[in-house]
Amino acid sequence: MIKNINDLIRSDLHRIALDIIVKGIERADPYKAIHNTVKVSGNRIYIDNVEIYLDKSRIHVIGFGKASRRMAEAIVNIIGEYIYGGIIISPEYSGVIGSLRILKGDHPIPSENTVNSSKQLINYIEKNVREDDIVIVLISGGGSALFEIPEDGVDIEDIASISKELMRRGADIFELNTVRKRLSKVKGGKLLRYLKASKIISLIISDVVGDRLDIIASGPTAPDKTTAMEAIEILKKYNLWDDLPQGIKNVFYRAYNNPNSDTVKEGDPILDRVINIIIASNIDSLRYMAQIAKDYGFNPMILTSMLEGEAREVGKVLASIIKSIYLYEIPLKRPVAILAGGETTVTVKGNGIGGRNQELCLSLAYNLRNISYREYVAICIGSDGIDGTSPAAGALIDGYIHDEYRSMNIDPLDYLNNNDSYTFFSKLRRSIITGYTGTNVNDFFLALLR
């Protein structure tokens, strides 16, 4: 999985840390997650606690997200002979898997590939799905960008521009998707309005802190807990509202003034046909990683699976925990494995190349610069393999990094202030390169202290 692993393994401690991280990401493998959830026995399919009789209904499979292709491979492997057809939208692959067509979408910013593929998916639904049919929906992180049909009066360029600006200004995924739901005909439960099927089962890999169904891929099959007014307030918070064209503002006003044109809310009868099941998540991987660390002889502690905040500030907090363990062996005695998961944000002020995981790791290194303790390794990594604008998934630091950058006469604070974490770590050959991993369950932090 890690393409440059030989650059990164500099001791046995490095090898252990990387092994824990790789196994944590593999735990969320979409193929395995589907196989753990979907079973066939006789003439019945069991999906979690749902029982489907194979002789009564046609089964369609649709999906979108970074992990959707691997999910589709698994579902076809298990029940392919019973699938009537369907369409999957993926960022990196086109073709067919069994009776499923795989179409390409755009990520992280949607454009025409996304719209064209999404229209084909909706067209398939409208032409083929009957009231007595069953639809399995495969949803994973990245679905917000990969599956999109703009609301009337909105162009895909508008959605792309607003999304890009919100991300650049530090909006988190909750804020971003609250806005995107109002600009879309398929988000916030609106996909259900196209589906006539008697039963809809969504199998979901969560990339959202707290696993909120209405935020994962903007909740296409889930009741929406957000409001149009919240979306307007978010746009005002990030100083975007005043500059929006009046036509775009009217879309938000329309959703605010007419609930029927807004997202699907709890209690809507349309939800009676839907079952949403989370099949992989950040906390599940963290628990698995903690057990592996324990097997290696470390005392594991999961701090949280809901790590949020500005990446450079979170780096300071994690540095303070490492310092406390080093000086006082609080909250745990060494050898210790500190684990956390979630998704931080970066407010971009510089013009460098980086991402939230590398920025967090750079902040961590900078804030540990004055301690003499050497026997630690820390990793910050995105489970999807892509961190921000860089080709890296994350980065690795240890107690010897300070000698390295000082010998090269480079200042980590300069790179931190320029949001140029990838350049910093690539110079030190400490960037972690994986390419797309095929899954997405947020980010992971691991620190091992001998």
GROMACS .gro file of C-alpha atoms in nm:
model
  450
    1MET     CA    1   0.000   0.000   0.000
    2ILE     CA    2   0.278   0.247   0.091
    3LYS     CA    3   0.481   0.302  -0.224
    4ASN     CA    4   0.782   0.470  -0.060
    5ILE     CA    5   0.798   0.252   0.250
    6ASN     CA    6   1.175   0.200   0.219
    7ASP     CA    7   1.228   0.575   0.269
    8LEU     CA    8   1.017   0.569   0.583
    9ILE     CA    9   1.137   0.263   0.776
   10ARG     CA   10   1.440   0.385   0.971
   11SER     CA   11   1.402   0.163   1.276
   12ASP     CA   12   1.190  -0.117   1.418
   13LEU     CA   13   0.965   0.148   1.575
   14HIS     CA   14   0.899   0.297   1.233
   15ARG     CA   15   0.813  -0.046   1.094
   16ILE     CA   16   0.565  -0.114   1.374
   17ALA     CA   17   0.397   0.225   1.339
   18LEU     CA   18   0.354   0.184   0.963
   19ASP     CA   19   0.223  -0.170   1.005
   20ILE     CA   20  -0.045  -0.050   1.250
   21ILE     CA   21  -0.151   0.231   1.016
   22VAL     CA   22  -0.168   0.008   0.707
   23LYS     CA   23  -0.374  -0.255   0.890
   24GLY     CA   24  -0.608   0.015   1.020
   25ILE     CA   25  -0.676   0.137   0.668
   26GLU     CA   26  -0.714  -0.218   0.539
   27ARG     CA   27  -0.971  -0.282   0.814
   28ALA     CA   28  -1.198  -0.035   0.634
   29ASP     CA   29  -1.150  -0.202   0.296
   30PRO     CA   30  -1.484  -0.167   0.114
   31TYR     CA   31  -1.467  -0.516  -0.034
   32LYS     CA   32  -1.428  -0.676   0.308
   33ALA     CA   33  -1.693  -0.450   0.462
   34ILE     CA   34  -1.952  -0.558   0.205
   35HIS     CA   35  -1.862  -0.926   0.251
   36ASN     CA   36  -1.904  -0.884   0.627
   37THR     CA   37  -2.252  -0.737   0.576
   38VAL     CA   38  -2.412  -0.922   0.282
   39LYS     CA   39  -2.476  -1.297   0.296
   40VAL     CA   40  -2.667  -1.544   0.076
   41SER     CA   41  -2.845  -1.850   0.210
   42GLY     CA   42  -3.070  -2.059  -0.014
   43ASN     CA   43  -3.313  -1.827  -0.190
   44ARG     CA   44  -3.258  -1.540   0.050
   45ILE     CA   45  -3.013  -1.254   0.087
   46TYR     CA   46  -2.935  -1.121   0.432
   47ILE     CA   47  -2.808  -0.763   0.455
   48ASP     CA   48  -2.737  -0.694   0.819
   49ASN     CA   49  -3.080  -0.776   0.971
   50VAL     CA   50  -3.274  -0.734   0.646
   51GLU     CA   51  -3.404  -1.045   0.470
   52ILE     CA   52  -3.468  -1.040   0.093
   53TYR     CA   53  -3.651  -1.317  -0.093
   54LEU     CA   54  -3.481  -1.363  -0.429
   55ASP     CA   55  -3.788  -1.486  -0.614
   56LYS     CA   56  -4.006  -1.182  -0.549
   57SER     CA   57  -3.821  -0.869  -0.655
   58ARG     CA   58  -3.567  -0.743  -0.904
   59ILE     CA   59  -3.252  -0.603  -0.744
   60HIS     CA   60  -3.082  -0.289  -0.872
   61VAL     CA   61  -2.750  -0.154  -0.745
   62ILE     CA   62  -2.647   0.211  -0.767
   63GLY     CA   63  -2.365   0.391  -0.591
   64PHE     CA   64  -2.117   0.676  -0.572
   65GLY     CA   65  -1.809   0.764  -0.371
   66LYS     CA   66  -1.437   0.697  -0.351
   67ALA     CA   67  -1.500   0.343  -0.229
   68SER     CA   68  -1.798   0.267  -0.454
   69ARG     CA   69  -1.605   0.067  -0.714
   70ARG     CA   70  -1.464  -0.175  -0.455
   71MET     CA   71  -1.806  -0.198  -0.291
   72ALA     CA   72  -1.955  -0.282  -0.630
   73GLU     CA   73  -1.694  -0.553  -0.692
   74ALA     CA   74  -1.791  -0.717  -0.363
   75ILE     CA   75  -2.168  -0.696  -0.413
   76VAL     CA   76  -2.135  -0.847  -0.762
   77ASN     CA   77  -1.913  -1.121  -0.621
   78ILE     CA   78  -2.180  -1.212  -0.364
   79ILE     CA   79  -2.512  -1.163  -0.547
   80GLY     CA   80  -2.413  -1.081  -0.904
   81GLU     CA   81  -2.644  -1.339  -1.062
   82TYR     CA   82  -2.944  -1.174  -0.893
   83ILE     CA   83  -2.864  -0.812  -0.990
   84TYR     CA   84  -3.082  -0.676  -1.271
   85GLY     CA   85  -2.848  -0.382  -1.337
   86GLY     CA   86  -2.730  -0.047  -1.210
   87ILE     CA   87  -2.478   0.235  -1.228
   88ILE     CA   88  -2.181   0.321  -1.003
   89ILE     CA   89  -1.999   0.657  -1.015
   90SER     CA   90  -1.629   0.639  -0.923
   91PRO     CA   91  -1.340   0.889  -0.942
   92GLU     CA   92  -1.092   0.660  -1.114
   93TYR     CA   93  -1.254   0.388  -1.322
   94SER     CA   94  -1.499   0.334  -1.610
   95GLY     CA   95  -1.626   0.011  -1.760
   96VAL     CA   96  -1.842  -0.271  -1.626
   97ILE     CA   97  -1.850  -0.499  -1.324
   98GLY     CA   98  -2.096  -0.779  -1.383
   99SER     CA   99  -2.423  -0.614  -1.486
  100LEU     CA  100  -2.318  -0.279  -1.337
  101ARG     CA  101  -2.187   0.012  -1.544
  102ILE     CA  102  -1.905   0.209  -1.381
  103LEU     CA  103  -1.903   0.576  -1.478
  104LYS     CA  104  -1.646   0.842  -1.397
  105GLY     CA  105  -1.713   1.144  -1.178
  106ASP     CA  106  -1.501   1.436  -1.060
  107HIS     CA  107  -1.346   1.472  -0.715
  108PRO     CA  108  -1.298   1.676  -0.498
  109ILE     CA  109  -1.458   1.949  -0.709
  110PRO     CA  110  -1.754   1.839  -0.925
  111SER     CA  111  -1.769   1.928  -1.296
  112GLU     CA  112  -1.926   1.794  -1.616
  113ASN     CA  113  -1.812   1.432  -1.565
  114THR     CA  114  -2.008   1.424  -1.241
  115VAL     CA  115  -2.320   1.580  -1.390
  116ASN     CA  116  -2.324   1.358  -1.700
  117SER     CA  117  -2.275   1.041  -1.496
  118SER     CA  118  -2.535   1.148  -1.240
  119LYS     CA  119  -2.792   1.213  -1.510
  120GLN     CA  120  -2.730   0.867  -1.652
  121LEU     CA  121  -2.782   0.718  -1.306
  122ILE     CA  122  -3.112   0.902  -1.258
  123ASN     CA  123  -3.218   0.806  -1.611
  124TYR     CA  124  -3.149   0.440  -1.529
  125ILE     CA  125  -3.362   0.466  -1.214
  126GLU     CA  126  -3.654   0.630  -1.390
  127LYS     CA  127  -3.656   0.380  -1.677
  128ASN     CA  128  -3.588   0.055  -1.492
  129VAL     CA  129  -3.687   0.065  -1.125
  130ARG     CA  130  -4.042  -0.054  -1.053
  131GLU     CA  131  -4.247  -0.020  -0.736
  132ASP     CA  132  -4.195  -0.383  -0.632
  133ASP     CA  133  -3.818  -0.373  -0.690
  134ILE     CA  134  -3.533  -0.346  -0.440
  135VAL     CA  135  -3.251  -0.093  -0.474
  136ILE     CA  136  -2.916  -0.130  -0.297
  137VAL     CA  137  -2.731   0.202  -0.274
  138LEU     CA  138  -2.354   0.197  -0.216
  139ILE     CA  139  -2.241   0.523  -0.056
  140SER     CA  140  -1.898   0.639   0.059
  141GLY     CA  141  -1.700   0.954   0.117
  142GLY     CA  142  -1.654   1.172  -0.187
  143GLY     CA  143  -2.010   1.105  -0.295
  144SER     CA  144  -2.098   1.473  -0.262
  145ALA     CA  145  -1.866   1.562  -0.550
  146LEU     CA  146  -1.917   1.244  -0.753
  147PHE     CA  147  -2.298   1.247  -0.755
  148GLU     CA  148  -2.461   1.579  -0.837
  149ILE     CA  149  -2.741   1.731  -1.038
  150PRO     CA  150  -2.775   2.105  -0.972
  151GLU     CA  151  -3.102   2.262  -0.864
  152ASP     CA  152  -3.288   2.478  -1.116
  153GLY     CA  153  -3.109   2.810  -1.148
  154VAL     CA  154  -2.773   2.660  -1.045
  155ASP     CA  155  -2.484   2.550  -1.267
  156ILE     CA  156  -2.225   2.290  -1.172
  157GLU     CA  157  -1.967   2.569  -1.194
  158ASP     CA  158  -2.156   2.752  -0.917
  159ILE     CA  159  -2.144   2.446  -0.693
  160ALA     CA  160  -1.775   2.392  -0.772
  161SER     CA  161  -1.685   2.754  -0.701
  162ILE     CA  162  -1.878   2.774  -0.373
  163SER     CA  163  -1.743   2.437  -0.257
  164LYS     CA  164  -1.387   2.532  -0.340
  165GLU     CA  165  -1.412   2.865  -0.158
  166LEU     CA  166  -1.570   2.712   0.151
  167MET     CA  167  -1.290   2.453   0.170
  168ARG     CA  168  -1.023   2.716   0.112
  169ARG     CA  169  -1.162   2.933   0.391
  170GLY     CA  170  -1.164   2.649   0.643
  171ALA     CA  171  -1.524   2.523   0.640
  172ASP     CA  172  -1.565   2.175   0.784
  173ILE     CA  173  -1.756   1.892   0.616
  174PHE     CA  174  -2.074   1.967   0.816
  175GLU     CA  175  -2.080   2.326   0.694
  176LEU     CA  176  -1.981   2.237   0.339
  177ASN     CA  177  -2.251   1.975   0.296
  178THR     CA  178  -2.518   2.188   0.463
  179VAL     CA  179  -2.467   2.438   0.182
  180ARG     CA  180  -2.433   2.182  -0.099
  181LYS     CA  181  -2.766   2.015  -0.012
  182ARG     CA  182  -2.954   2.333  -0.106
  183LEU     CA  183  -2.781   2.356  -0.445
  184SER     CA  184  -2.859   1.994  -0.537
  185LYS     CA  185  -3.153   1.791  -0.666
  186VAL     CA  186  -3.020   1.465  -0.520
  187LYS     CA  187  -2.870   1.547  -0.180
  188GLY     CA  188  -3.037   1.570   0.160
  189GLY     CA  189  -3.265   1.272   0.095
  190LYS     CA  190  -3.378   1.405  -0.245
  191LEU     CA  191  -3.253   1.096  -0.429
  192LEU     CA  192  -3.543   0.909  -0.269
  193ARG     CA  193  -3.789   1.123  -0.467
  194TYR     CA  194  -3.666   0.951  -0.785
  195LEU     CA  195  -3.688   0.597  -0.647
  196LYS     CA  196  -4.018   0.410  -0.670
  197ALA     CA  197  -3.877   0.089  -0.516
  198SER     CA  198  -4.056  -0.078  -0.228
  199LYS     CA  199  -3.730  -0.121  -0.038
  200ILE     CA  200  -3.412   0.085  -0.051
  201ILE     CA  201  -3.106  -0.036   0.140
  202SER     CA  202  -2.809   0.199   0.164
  203LEU     CA  203  -2.474   0.046   0.261
  204ILE     CA  204  -2.254   0.329   0.381
  205ILE     CA  205  -1.884   0.374   0.453
  206SER     CA  206  -1.856   0.677   0.680
  207ASP     CA  207  -1.601   0.953   0.624
  208VAL     CA  208  -1.775   1.192   0.863
  209VAL     CA  209  -1.687   1.263   1.225
  210GLY     CA  210  -1.964   1.114   1.437
  211ASP     CA  211  -2.104   0.911   1.142
  212ARG     CA  212  -2.398   1.145   1.078
  213LEU     CA  213  -2.604   0.993   0.798
  214ASP     CA  214  -2.723   1.331   0.667
  215ILE     CA  215  -2.363   1.449   0.618
  216ILE     CA  216  -2.198   1.141   0.462
  217ALA     CA  217  -2.202   1.216   0.085
  218SER     CA  218  -2.455   1.488   0.180
  219GLY     CA  219  -2.710   1.226   0.287
  220PRO     CA  220  -2.882   1.133  -0.043
  221THR     CA  221  -3.100   0.867   0.125
  222ALA     CA  222  -3.119   1.008   0.480
  223PRO     CA  223  -3.340   1.263   0.656
  224ASP     CA  224  -3.170   1.602   0.672
  225LYS     CA  225  -3.110   1.761   1.013
  226THR     CA  226  -2.991   2.093   0.869
  227THR     CA  227  -3.192   2.392   0.746
  228ALA     CA  228  -3.175   2.643   0.463
  229MET     CA  229  -3.123   2.923   0.714
  230GLU     CA  230  -2.818   2.741   0.854
  231ALA     CA  231  -2.679   2.721   0.500
  232ILE     CA  232  -2.727   3.097   0.454
  233GLU     CA  233  -2.558   3.166   0.789
  234ILE     CA  234  -2.261   2.949   0.690
  235LEU     CA  235  -2.216   3.142   0.365
  236LYS     CA  236  -2.228   3.468   0.564
  237LYS     CA  237  -1.981   3.333   0.820
  238TYR     CA  238  -1.723   3.276   0.544
  239ASN     CA  239  -1.801   3.609   0.371
  240LEU     CA  240  -1.945   3.448   0.059
  241TRP     CA  241  -2.312   3.542   0.077
  242ASP     CA  242  -2.290   3.906  -0.032
  243ASP     CA  243  -2.099   3.819  -0.349
  244LEU     CA  244  -2.335   3.545  -0.467
  245PRO     CA  245  -2.550   3.616  -0.774
  246GLN     CA  246  -2.913   3.690  -0.689
  247GLY     CA  247  -3.021   3.375  -0.874
  248ILE     CA  248  -2.816   3.159  -0.637
  249LYS     CA  249  -2.948   3.345  -0.334
  250ASN     CA  250  -3.300   3.279  -0.458
  251VAL     CA  251  -3.234   2.903  -0.447
  252PHE     CA  252  -3.161   2.930  -0.075
  253TYR     CA  253  -3.460   3.161  -0.018
  254ARG     CA  254  -3.684   2.915  -0.205
  255ALA     CA  255  -3.572   2.630   0.019
  256TYR     CA  256  -3.627   2.848   0.327
  257ASN     CA  257  -3.973   2.970   0.229
  258ASN     CA  258  -4.105   2.644   0.082
  259PRO     CA  259  -4.016   2.331   0.286
  260ASN     CA  260  -4.142   2.106   0.003
  261SER     CA  261  -3.861   2.231  -0.220
  262ASP     CA  262  -3.599   2.180   0.052
  263THR     CA  263  -3.447   1.855   0.174
  264VAL     CA  264  -3.632   1.551   0.310
  265LYS     CA  265  -3.700   1.578   0.683
  266GLU     CA  266  -3.757   1.324   0.959
  267GLY     CA  267  -4.115   1.196   0.952
  268ASP     CA  268  -4.152   1.213   0.576
  269PRO     CA  269  -4.335   0.892   0.463
  270ILE     CA  270  -4.080   0.847   0.186
  271LEU     CA  271  -3.832   0.739   0.454
  272ASP     CA  272  -4.042   0.435   0.548
  273ARG     CA  273  -3.895   0.249   0.249
  274VAL     CA  274  -3.531   0.315   0.344
  275ILE     CA  275  -3.279   0.138   0.564
  276ASN     CA  276  -2.940   0.308   0.608
  277ILE     CA  277  -2.657   0.085   0.737
  278ILE     CA  278  -2.303   0.200   0.820
  279ILE     CA  279  -2.067  -0.087   0.734
  280ALA     CA  280  -1.726   0.074   0.805
  281SER     CA  281  -1.613   0.373   1.010
  282ASN     CA  282  -1.318   0.546   1.170
  283ILE     CA  283  -1.383   0.416   1.521
  284ASP     CA  284  -1.393   0.055   1.403
  285SER     CA  285  -1.047   0.092   1.249
  286LEU     CA  286  -0.914   0.270   1.558
  287ARG     CA  287  -1.026  -0.015   1.784
  288TYR     CA  288  -0.857  -0.263   1.554
  289MET     CA  289  -0.535  -0.058   1.550
  290ALA     CA  290  -0.539  -0.037   1.930
  291GLN     CA  291  -0.549  -0.415   1.952
  292ILE     CA  292  -0.256  -0.449   1.709
  293ALA     CA  293  -0.056  -0.197   1.913
  294LYS     CA  294  -0.132  -0.398   2.228
  295ASP     CA  295  -0.011  -0.714   2.055
  296TYR     CA  296   0.315  -0.533   1.984
  297GLY     CA  297   0.353  -0.458   2.356
  298PHE     CA  298   0.228  -0.099   2.370
  299ASN     CA  299  -0.032   0.040   2.610
  300PRO     CA  300  -0.296   0.175   2.367
  301MET     CA  301  -0.523   0.473   2.421
  302ILE     CA  302  -0.782   0.599   2.172
  303LEU     CA  303  -0.814   0.971   2.242
  304THR     CA  304  -1.110   1.025   2.009
  305SER     CA  305  -1.256   0.939   1.671
  306MET     CA  306  -1.394   1.294   1.649
  307LEU     CA  307  -1.076   1.497   1.613
  308GLU     CA  308  -1.162   1.837   1.465
  309GLY     CA  309  -1.028   2.190   1.449
  310GLU     CA  310  -0.757   2.384   1.271
  311ALA     CA  311  -0.482   2.136   1.187
  312ARG     CA  312  -0.196   2.345   1.323
  313GLU     CA  313  -0.382   2.399   1.652
  314VAL     CA  314  -0.464   2.029   1.686
  315GLY     CA  315  -0.092   1.962   1.632
  316LYS     CA  316  -0.017   2.172   1.941
  317VAL     CA  317  -0.262   1.970   2.152
  318LEU     CA  318  -0.122   1.636   2.038
  319ALA     CA  319   0.231   1.764   2.106
  320SER     CA  320   0.128   1.852   2.463
  321ILE     CA  321   0.007   1.494   2.517
  322ILE     CA  322   0.338   1.351   2.394
  323LYS     CA  323   0.528   1.591   2.621
  324SER     CA  324   0.315   1.487   2.919
  325ILE     CA  325   0.381   1.117   2.855
  326TYR     CA  326   0.753   1.187   2.816
  327LEU     CA  327   0.787   1.397   3.132
  328TYR     CA  328   0.527   1.250   3.367
  329GLU     CA  329   0.401   0.928   3.203
  330ILE     CA  330   0.053   1.080   3.212
  331PRO     CA  331  -0.206   0.974   3.090
  332LEU     CA  332  -0.022   0.642   3.031
  333LYS     CA  333   0.312   0.487   3.109
  334ARG     CA  334   0.548   0.405   2.825
  335PRO     CA  335   0.559   0.210   2.600
  336VAL     CA  336   0.240   0.373   2.476
  337ALA     CA  337   0.037   0.398   2.154
  338ILE     CA  338  -0.175   0.711   2.123
  339LEU     CA  339  -0.448   0.690   1.858
  340ALA     CA  340  -0.700   0.939   1.725
  341GLY     CA  341  -0.922   0.982   1.422
  342GLY     CA  342  -1.136   1.251   1.268
  343GLU     CA  343  -1.090   1.532   1.022
  344THR     CA  344  -0.919   1.864   1.083
  345THR     CA  345  -0.935   2.169   0.858
  346VAL     CA  346  -0.684   2.414   0.711
  347THR     CA  347  -0.751   2.781   0.659
  348VAL     CA  348  -0.529   2.848   0.359
  349LYS     CA  349  -0.328   3.169   0.385
  350GLY     CA  350  -0.014   3.071   0.193
  351ASN     CA  351   0.046   2.937  -0.155
  352GLY     CA  352   0.224   2.612  -0.075
  353ILE     CA  353   0.136   2.248  -0.141
  354GLY     CA  354  -0.006   2.040   0.141
  355GLY     CA  355  -0.306   1.899   0.320
  356ARG     CA  356  -0.458   1.880   0.665
  357ASN     CA  357  -0.269   1.566   0.772
  358GLN     CA  358   0.073   1.695   0.669
  359GLU     CA  359  -0.001   2.036   0.821
  360LEU     CA  360  -0.101   1.868   1.147
  361CYS     CA  361   0.217   1.660   1.139
  362LEU     CA  362   0.432   1.965   1.066
  363SER     CA  363   0.273   2.155   1.354
  364LEU     CA  364   0.333   1.853   1.577
  365ALA     CA  365   0.700   1.840   1.479
  366TYR     CA  366   0.745   2.213   1.534
  367ASN     CA  367   0.586   2.199   1.879
  368LEU     CA  368   0.809   1.907   1.981
  369ARG     CA  369   1.127   2.079   1.864
  370ASN     CA  370   1.260   2.156   2.213
  371ILE     CA  371   1.222   1.818   2.385
  372SER     CA  372   1.518   1.585   2.408
  373TYR     CA  373   1.311   1.267   2.385
  374ARG     CA  374   1.397   1.074   2.069
  375GLU     CA  375   1.221   0.736   2.092
  376TYR     CA  376   0.888   0.820   1.933
  377VAL     CA  377   0.728   0.794   1.590
  378ALA     CA  378   0.411   0.979   1.490
  379ILE     CA  379   0.202   0.946   1.173
  380CYS     CA  380  -0.083   1.161   1.040
  381ILE     CA  381  -0.258   1.012   0.736
  382GLY     CA  382  -0.575   1.032   0.529
  383SER     CA  383  -0.735   0.691   0.488
  384ASP     CA  384  -0.825   0.770   0.125
  385GLY     CA  385  -0.459   0.819   0.033
  386ILE     CA  386  -0.490   1.179  -0.083
  387ASP     CA  387  -0.410   1.471   0.146
  388GLY     CA  388  -0.521   1.812   0.023
  389THR     CA  389  -0.351   1.946  -0.288
  390SER     CA  390  -0.055   1.711  -0.258
  391PRO     CA  391   0.019   1.364  -0.399
  392ALA     CA  392   0.084   1.234  -0.045
  393ALA     CA  393  -0.150   1.064   0.202
  394GLY     CA  394   0.024   1.210   0.506
  395ALA     CA  395   0.359   1.223   0.680
  396LEU     CA  396   0.578   1.063   0.946
  397ILE     CA  397   0.791   1.231   1.210
  398ASP     CA  398   1.017   1.113   1.491
  399GLY     CA  399   1.265   1.248   1.744
  400TYR     CA  400   1.538   1.283   1.484
  401ILE     CA  401   1.356   1.506   1.238
  402HIS     CA  402   1.482   1.822   1.407
  403ASP     CA  403   1.845   1.730   1.340
  404GLU     CA  404   1.755   1.667   0.977
  405TYR     CA  405   1.586   1.998   0.898
  406ARG     CA  406   1.846   2.194   1.093
  407SER     CA  407   2.126   2.028   0.895
  408MET     CA  408   1.944   2.133   0.578
  409ASN     CA  409   1.904   2.486   0.714
  410ILE     CA  410   1.526   2.493   0.666
  411ASP     CA  411   1.274   2.634   0.914
  412PRO     CA  412   0.952   2.432   0.968
  413LEU     CA  413   0.765   2.745   1.077
  414ASP     CA  414   0.821   2.904   0.734
  415TYR     CA  415   0.660   2.603   0.565
  416LEU     CA  416   0.378   2.591   0.820
  417ASN     CA  417   0.291   2.957   0.765
  418ASN     CA  418   0.294   2.906   0.387
  419ASN     CA  419   0.070   2.594   0.406
  420ASP     CA  420   0.360   2.415   0.234
  421SER     CA  421   0.379   2.098   0.443
  422TYR     CA  422   0.421   1.860   0.148
  423THR     CA  423   0.729   2.044   0.024
  424PHE     CA  424   0.880   2.029   0.373
  425PHE     CA  425   0.823   1.658   0.422
  426SER     CA  426   0.919   1.562   0.067
  427LYS     CA  427   1.257   1.731   0.117
  428LEU     CA  428   1.310   1.513   0.423
  429ARG     CA  429   1.168   1.204   0.242
  430ARG     CA  430   0.900   1.173   0.510
  431SER     CA  431   0.586   1.211   0.297
  432ILE     CA  432   0.374   0.894   0.288
  433ILE     CA  433   0.275   0.802  -0.068
  434THR     CA  434  -0.004   0.550  -0.122
  435GLY     CA  435  -0.218   0.674  -0.411
  436TYR     CA  436  -0.593   0.610  -0.381
  437THR     CA  437  -0.649   0.340  -0.119
  438GLY     CA  438  -1.003   0.263  -0.236
  439THR     CA  439  -1.160   0.353   0.097
  440ASN     CA  440  -1.232   0.664   0.302
  441VAL     CA  441  -1.302   0.668   0.676
  442ASN     CA  442  -1.148   1.004   0.769
  443ASP     CA  443  -0.796   1.052   0.898
  444PHE     CA  444  -0.579   0.866   1.149
  445PHE     CA  445  -0.320   0.982   1.400
  446LEU     CA  446  -0.080   0.741   1.568
  447ALA     CA  447   0.209   0.806   1.805
  448LEU     CA  448   0.426   0.529   1.948
  449LEU     CA  449   0.648   0.615   2.245
  450ARG     CA  450   0.911   0.373   2.369
   0.00000   0.00000   0.00000
